[in-house]
mmCIF file of C-alpha atoms in Angstrom:
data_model
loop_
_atom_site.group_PDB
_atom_site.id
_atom_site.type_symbol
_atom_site.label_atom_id
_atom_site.label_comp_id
_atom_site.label_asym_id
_atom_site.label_seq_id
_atom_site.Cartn_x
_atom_site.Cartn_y
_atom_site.Cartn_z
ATOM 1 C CA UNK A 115 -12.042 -11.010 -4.938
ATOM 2 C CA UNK A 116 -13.369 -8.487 -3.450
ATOM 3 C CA UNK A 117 -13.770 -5.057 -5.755
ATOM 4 C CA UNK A 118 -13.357 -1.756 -4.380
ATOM 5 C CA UNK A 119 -15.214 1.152 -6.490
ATOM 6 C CA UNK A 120 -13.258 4.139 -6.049
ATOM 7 C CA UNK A 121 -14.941 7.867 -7.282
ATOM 8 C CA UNK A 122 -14.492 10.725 -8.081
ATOM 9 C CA UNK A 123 -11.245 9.376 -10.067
ATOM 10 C CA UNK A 124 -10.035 13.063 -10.347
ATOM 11 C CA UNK A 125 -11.515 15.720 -8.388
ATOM 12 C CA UNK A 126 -10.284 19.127 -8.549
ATOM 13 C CA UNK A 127 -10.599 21.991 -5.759
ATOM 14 C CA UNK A 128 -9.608 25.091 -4.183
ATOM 15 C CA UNK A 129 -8.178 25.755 -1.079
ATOM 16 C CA UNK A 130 -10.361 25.793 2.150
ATOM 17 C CA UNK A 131 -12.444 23.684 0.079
ATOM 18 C CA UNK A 132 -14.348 20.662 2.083
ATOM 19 C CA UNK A 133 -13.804 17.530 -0.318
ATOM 20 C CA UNK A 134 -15.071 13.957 0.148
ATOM 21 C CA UNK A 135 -13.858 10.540 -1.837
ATOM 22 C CA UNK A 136 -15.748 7.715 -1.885
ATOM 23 C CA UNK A 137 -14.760 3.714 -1.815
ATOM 24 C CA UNK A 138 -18.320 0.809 -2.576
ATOM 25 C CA UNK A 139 -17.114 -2.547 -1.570
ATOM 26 C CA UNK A 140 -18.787 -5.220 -3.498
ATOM 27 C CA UNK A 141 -18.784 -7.429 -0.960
ATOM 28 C CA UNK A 142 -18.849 -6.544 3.108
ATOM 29 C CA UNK A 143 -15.895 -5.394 4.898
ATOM 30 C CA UNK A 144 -16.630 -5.069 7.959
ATOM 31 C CA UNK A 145 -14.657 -1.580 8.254
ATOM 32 C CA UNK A 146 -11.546 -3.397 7.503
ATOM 33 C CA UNK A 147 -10.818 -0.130 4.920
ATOM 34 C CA UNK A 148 -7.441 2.310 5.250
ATOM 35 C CA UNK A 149 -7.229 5.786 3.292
ATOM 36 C CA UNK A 150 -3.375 6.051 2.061
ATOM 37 C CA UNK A 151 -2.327 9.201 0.527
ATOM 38 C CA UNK A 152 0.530 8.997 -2.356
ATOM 39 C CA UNK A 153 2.464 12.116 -2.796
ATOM 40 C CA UNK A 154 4.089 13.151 -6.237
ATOM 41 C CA UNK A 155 7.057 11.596 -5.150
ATOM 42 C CA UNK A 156 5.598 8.380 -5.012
ATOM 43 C CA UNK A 157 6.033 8.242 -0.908
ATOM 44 C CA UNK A 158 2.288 6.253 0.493
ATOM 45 C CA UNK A 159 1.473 7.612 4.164
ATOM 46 C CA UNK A 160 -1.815 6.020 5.555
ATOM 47 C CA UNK A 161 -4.047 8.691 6.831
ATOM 48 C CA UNK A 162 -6.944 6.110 8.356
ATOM 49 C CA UNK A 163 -7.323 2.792 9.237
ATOM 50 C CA UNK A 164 -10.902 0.788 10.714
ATOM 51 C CA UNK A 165 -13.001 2.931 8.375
ATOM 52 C CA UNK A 166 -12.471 6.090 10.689
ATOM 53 C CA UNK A 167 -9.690 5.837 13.129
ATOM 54 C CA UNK A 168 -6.575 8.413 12.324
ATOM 55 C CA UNK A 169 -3.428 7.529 12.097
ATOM 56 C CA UNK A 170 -0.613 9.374 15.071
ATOM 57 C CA UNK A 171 0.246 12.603 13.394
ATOM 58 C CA UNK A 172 -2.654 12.769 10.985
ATOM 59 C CA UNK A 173 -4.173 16.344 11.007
ATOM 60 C CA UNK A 174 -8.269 16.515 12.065
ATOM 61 C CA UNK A 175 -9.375 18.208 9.044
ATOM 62 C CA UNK A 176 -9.217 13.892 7.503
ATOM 63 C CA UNK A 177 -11.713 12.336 8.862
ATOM 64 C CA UNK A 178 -13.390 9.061 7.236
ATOM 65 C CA UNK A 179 -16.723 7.212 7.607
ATOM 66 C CA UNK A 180 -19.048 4.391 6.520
ATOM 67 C CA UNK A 181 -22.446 4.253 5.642
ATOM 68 C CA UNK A 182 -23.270 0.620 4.601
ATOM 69 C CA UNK A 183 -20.899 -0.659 1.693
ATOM 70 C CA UNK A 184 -20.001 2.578 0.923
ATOM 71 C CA UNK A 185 -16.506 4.124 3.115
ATOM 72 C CA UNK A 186 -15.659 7.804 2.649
ATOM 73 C CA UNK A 187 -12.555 9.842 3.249
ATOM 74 C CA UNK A 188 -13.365 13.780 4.097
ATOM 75 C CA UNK A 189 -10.852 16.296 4.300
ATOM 76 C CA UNK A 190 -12.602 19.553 5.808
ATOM 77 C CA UNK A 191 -10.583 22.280 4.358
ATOM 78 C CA UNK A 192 -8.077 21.664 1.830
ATOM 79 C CA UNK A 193 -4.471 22.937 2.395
ATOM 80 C CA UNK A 194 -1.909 22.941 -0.295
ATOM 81 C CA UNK A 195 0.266 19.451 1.093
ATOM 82 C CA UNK A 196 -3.156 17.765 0.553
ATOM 83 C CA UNK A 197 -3.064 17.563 -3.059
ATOM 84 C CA UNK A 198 -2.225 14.176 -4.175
ATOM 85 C CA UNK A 199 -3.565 10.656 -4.731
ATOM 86 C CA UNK A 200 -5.469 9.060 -2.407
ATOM 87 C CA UNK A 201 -6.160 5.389 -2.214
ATOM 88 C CA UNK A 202 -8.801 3.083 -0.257
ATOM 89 C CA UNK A 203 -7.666 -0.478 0.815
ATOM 90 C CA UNK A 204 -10.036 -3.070 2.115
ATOM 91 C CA UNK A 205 -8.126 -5.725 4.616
ATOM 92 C CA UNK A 206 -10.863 -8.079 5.275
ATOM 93 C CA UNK A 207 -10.160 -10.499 3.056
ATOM 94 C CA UNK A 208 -7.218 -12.036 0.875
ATOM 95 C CA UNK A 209 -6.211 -10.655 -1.458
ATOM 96 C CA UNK A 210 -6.302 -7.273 0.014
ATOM 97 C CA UNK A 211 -7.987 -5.019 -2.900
ATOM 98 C CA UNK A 212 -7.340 -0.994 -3.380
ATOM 99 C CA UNK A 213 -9.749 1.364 -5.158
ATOM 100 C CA UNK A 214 -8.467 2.694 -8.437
ATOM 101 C CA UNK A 215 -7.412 6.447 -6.484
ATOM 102 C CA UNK A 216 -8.143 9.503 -6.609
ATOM 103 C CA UNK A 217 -5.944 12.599 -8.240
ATOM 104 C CA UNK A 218 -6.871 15.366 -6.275
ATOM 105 C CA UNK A 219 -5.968 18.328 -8.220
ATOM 106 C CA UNK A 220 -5.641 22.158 -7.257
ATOM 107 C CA UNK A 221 -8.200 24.454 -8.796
ATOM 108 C CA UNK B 12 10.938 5.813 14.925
ATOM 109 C CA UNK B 13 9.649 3.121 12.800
ATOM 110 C CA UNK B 14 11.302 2.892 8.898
ATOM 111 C CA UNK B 15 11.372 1.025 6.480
ATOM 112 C CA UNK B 16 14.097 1.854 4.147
ATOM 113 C CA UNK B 17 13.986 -0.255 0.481
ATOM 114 C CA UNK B 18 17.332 -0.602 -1.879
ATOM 115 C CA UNK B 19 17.334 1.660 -4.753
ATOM 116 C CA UNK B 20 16.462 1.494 -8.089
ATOM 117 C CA UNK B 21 17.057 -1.846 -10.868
ATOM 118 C CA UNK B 22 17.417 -1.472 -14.230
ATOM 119 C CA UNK B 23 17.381 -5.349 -15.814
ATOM 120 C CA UNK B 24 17.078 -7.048 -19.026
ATOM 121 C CA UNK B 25 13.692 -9.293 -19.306
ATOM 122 C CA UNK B 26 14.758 -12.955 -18.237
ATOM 123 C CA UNK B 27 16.754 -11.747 -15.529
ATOM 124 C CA UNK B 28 16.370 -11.754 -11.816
ATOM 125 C CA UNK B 29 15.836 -8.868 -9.234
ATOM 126 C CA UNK B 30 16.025 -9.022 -5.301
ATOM 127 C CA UNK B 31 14.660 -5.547 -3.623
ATOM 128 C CA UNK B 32 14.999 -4.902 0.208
ATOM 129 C CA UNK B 33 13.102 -3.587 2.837
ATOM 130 C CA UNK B 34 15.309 -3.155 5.611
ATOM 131 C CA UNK B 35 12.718 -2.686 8.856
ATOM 132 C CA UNK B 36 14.210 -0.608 11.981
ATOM 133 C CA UNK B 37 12.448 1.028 14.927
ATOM 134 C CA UNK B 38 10.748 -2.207 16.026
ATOM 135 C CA UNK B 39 10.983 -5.807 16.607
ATOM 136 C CA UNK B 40 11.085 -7.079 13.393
ATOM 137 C CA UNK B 41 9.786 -10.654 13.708
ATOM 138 C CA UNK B 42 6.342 -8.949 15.060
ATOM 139 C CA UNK B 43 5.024 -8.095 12.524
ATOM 140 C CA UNK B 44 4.358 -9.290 9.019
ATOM 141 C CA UNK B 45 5.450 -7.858 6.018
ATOM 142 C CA UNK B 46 3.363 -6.864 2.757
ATOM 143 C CA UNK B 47 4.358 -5.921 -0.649
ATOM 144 C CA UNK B 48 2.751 -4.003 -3.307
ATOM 145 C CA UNK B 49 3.622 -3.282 -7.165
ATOM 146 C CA UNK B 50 2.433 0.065 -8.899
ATOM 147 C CA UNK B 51 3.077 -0.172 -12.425
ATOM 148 C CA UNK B 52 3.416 3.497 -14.537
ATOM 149 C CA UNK B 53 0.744 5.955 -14.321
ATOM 150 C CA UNK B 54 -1.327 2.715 -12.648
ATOM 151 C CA UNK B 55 -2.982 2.210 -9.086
ATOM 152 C CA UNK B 56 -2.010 0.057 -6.455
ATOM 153 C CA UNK B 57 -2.244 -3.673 -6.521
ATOM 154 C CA UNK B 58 -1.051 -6.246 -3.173
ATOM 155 C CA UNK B 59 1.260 -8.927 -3.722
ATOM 156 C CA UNK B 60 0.974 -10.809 -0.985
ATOM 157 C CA UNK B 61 2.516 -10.863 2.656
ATOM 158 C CA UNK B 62 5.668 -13.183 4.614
ATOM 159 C CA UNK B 63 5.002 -13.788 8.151
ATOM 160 C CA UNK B 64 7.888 -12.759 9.771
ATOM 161 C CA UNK B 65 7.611 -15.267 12.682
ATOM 162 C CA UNK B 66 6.808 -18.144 10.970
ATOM 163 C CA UNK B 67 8.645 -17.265 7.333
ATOM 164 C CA UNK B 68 5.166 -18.368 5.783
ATOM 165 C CA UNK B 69 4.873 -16.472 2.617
ATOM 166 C CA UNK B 70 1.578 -15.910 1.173
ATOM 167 C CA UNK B 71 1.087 -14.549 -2.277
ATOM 168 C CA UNK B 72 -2.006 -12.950 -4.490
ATOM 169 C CA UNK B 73 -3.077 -15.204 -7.357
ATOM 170 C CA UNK B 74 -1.268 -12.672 -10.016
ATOM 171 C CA UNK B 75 2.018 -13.000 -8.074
ATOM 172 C CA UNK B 76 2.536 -17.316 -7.756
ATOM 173 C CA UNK B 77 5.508 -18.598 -9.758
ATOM 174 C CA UNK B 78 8.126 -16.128 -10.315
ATOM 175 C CA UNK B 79 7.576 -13.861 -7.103
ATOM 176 C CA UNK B 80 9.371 -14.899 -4.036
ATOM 177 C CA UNK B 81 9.355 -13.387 -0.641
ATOM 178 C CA UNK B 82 12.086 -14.031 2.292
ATOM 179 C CA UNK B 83 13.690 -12.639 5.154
ATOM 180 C CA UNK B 84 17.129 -12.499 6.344
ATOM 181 C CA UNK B 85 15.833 -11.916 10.323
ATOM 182 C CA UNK B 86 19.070 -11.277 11.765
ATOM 183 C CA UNK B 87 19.200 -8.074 9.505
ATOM 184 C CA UNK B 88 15.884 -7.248 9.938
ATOM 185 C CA UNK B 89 15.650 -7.251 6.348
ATOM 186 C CA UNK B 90 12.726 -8.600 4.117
ATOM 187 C CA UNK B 91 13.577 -9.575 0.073
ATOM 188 C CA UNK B 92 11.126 -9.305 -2.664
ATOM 189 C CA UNK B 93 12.688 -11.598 -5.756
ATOM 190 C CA UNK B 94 11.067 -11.615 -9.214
ATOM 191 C CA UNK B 95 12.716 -14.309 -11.815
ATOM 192 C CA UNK B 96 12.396 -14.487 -15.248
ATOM 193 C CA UNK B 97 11.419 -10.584 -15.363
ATOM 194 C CA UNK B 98 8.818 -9.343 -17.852
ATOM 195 C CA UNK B 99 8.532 -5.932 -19.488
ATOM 196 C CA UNK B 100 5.021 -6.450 -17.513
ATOM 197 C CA UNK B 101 7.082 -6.796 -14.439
ATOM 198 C CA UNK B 102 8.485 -2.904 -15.040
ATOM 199 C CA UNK B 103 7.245 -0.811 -11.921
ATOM 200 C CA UNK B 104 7.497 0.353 -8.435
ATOM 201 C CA UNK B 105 7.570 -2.284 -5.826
ATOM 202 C CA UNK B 106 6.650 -1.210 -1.480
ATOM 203 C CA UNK B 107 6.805 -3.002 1.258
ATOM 204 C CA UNK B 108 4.364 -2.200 3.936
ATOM 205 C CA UNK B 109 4.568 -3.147 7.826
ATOM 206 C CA UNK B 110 1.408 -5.487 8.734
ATOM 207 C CA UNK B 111 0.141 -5.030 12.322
ATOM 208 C CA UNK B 112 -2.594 -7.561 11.911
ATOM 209 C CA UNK B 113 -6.216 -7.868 11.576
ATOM 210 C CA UNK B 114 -7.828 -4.838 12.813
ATOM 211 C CA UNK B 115 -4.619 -2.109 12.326
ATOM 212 C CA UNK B 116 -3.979 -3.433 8.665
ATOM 213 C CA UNK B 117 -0.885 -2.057 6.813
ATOM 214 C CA UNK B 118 0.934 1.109 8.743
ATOM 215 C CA UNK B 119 4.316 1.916 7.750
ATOM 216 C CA UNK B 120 5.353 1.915 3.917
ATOM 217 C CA UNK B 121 8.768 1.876 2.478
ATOM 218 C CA UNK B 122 9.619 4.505 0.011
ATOM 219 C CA UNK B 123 9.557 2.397 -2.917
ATOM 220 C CA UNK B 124 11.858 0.681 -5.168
ATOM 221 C CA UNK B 125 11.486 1.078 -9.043
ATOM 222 C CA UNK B 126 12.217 -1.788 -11.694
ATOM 223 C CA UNK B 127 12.908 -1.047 -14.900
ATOM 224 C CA UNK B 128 12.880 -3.846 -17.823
ATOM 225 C CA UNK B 129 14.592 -2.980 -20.698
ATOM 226 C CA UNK B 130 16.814 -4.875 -23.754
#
């Protein structure tokens, strides 16, 4: 299977703040990687999909990328309904692997 | 617009059975294929496995063979998740996410169902 190494687990930030998450595949993906975000509520809204394509509805300040093996998920300047979980999900291969997620915390 | 609405919450004894819903509107149903994924407490995400709408061709993860069933009632637009013999293990919250395929991956997620196993 292939393994997803998600980091930071828990990051925590202020407001305005740029943040970026990071997801290493251990094997390659091809850029078959979403970004879903989890709110406390439990609700799961995918934010990107193909490494770096936004999803309808998304606001810019996501933005993702990929440099080799390694996929990243940048949000610009952190507003309040961005604090939640954020998970990384490769689709290349069965079975489809997350990362372990990110809490994203307010400062 | 595109939903997928699951059935509420279970509360079961362990050796009993549990059928959860996904009930798909906004789209034609049988074009796309349907994930699910379980989230135990406090714990990440981890897929199940996917049905092929079209073809009813269930496919599931190594973890989920045996007691985990998926199926469809088309007509409805409806997908079923069914878990015999449940296991304390088997406590959590269970999505279903709309697959668009190869490159687009999973889109739309239901809201969740949660399972809880208790004597």
């Amino acid at each position: 299977d292939i393994q997803m190494t998600q980091s930071p687990s828990s990051l925590s930030a202020s407001l305005g703040e740029r943040v970026s998450l990071t997801c290493r595949a251990s094997q390659e993906i091809s850029g078959y990687l979403s970004w879903l975000q989890q709110k406390p509520d439990g609700t799961i809204k995918r934010l990107i999909y193909a490494a770096s394509t936004l999803d309808s509805g998304v606001p810019k300040r996501f933005s993702g990328s990929r440099s080799g093996s390694d996929y990243s998920l940048t949000i610009s300047s952190l507003e309040s309904e961005d604090f939640a979980d954020y998970y990384c999900l490769q689709y290349a291969t069965y079975p489809w692997t997350f990362g372990g997620g990110t809490k994203l915390e307010i400062k | 617009q595109i939903q997928l609405v699951q059935s509420g919450p279970e509360l079961k004894k362990p050796g009993e059975t549990v059928k959860i819903a996904c009930k798909a509107s906004g789209y034609t149903f049988t074009n796309y294929g349907m994930n699910w994924v379980k989230q135990a407490p406090g714990k990440g995400l981890k897929w199940m496995g996917w049905i092929n709408t079209y073809t009813e061709e269930p496919t599931y993860g190594d973890d989920f063979k045996g007691r985990f069933a998926f199926s469809l009632e088309t007509s409805a637009s409806t997908a079923y998740l069914q878990i015999n013999k449940l296991k304390n293990e088997d406590m959590a919250t269970y999505f279903c996410a709309r697959d668009r395929g190869s490159f687009y991956g999973m889109d739309q997620w239901g809201q969740g169902t949660s399972v809880t196993v208790s004597s």
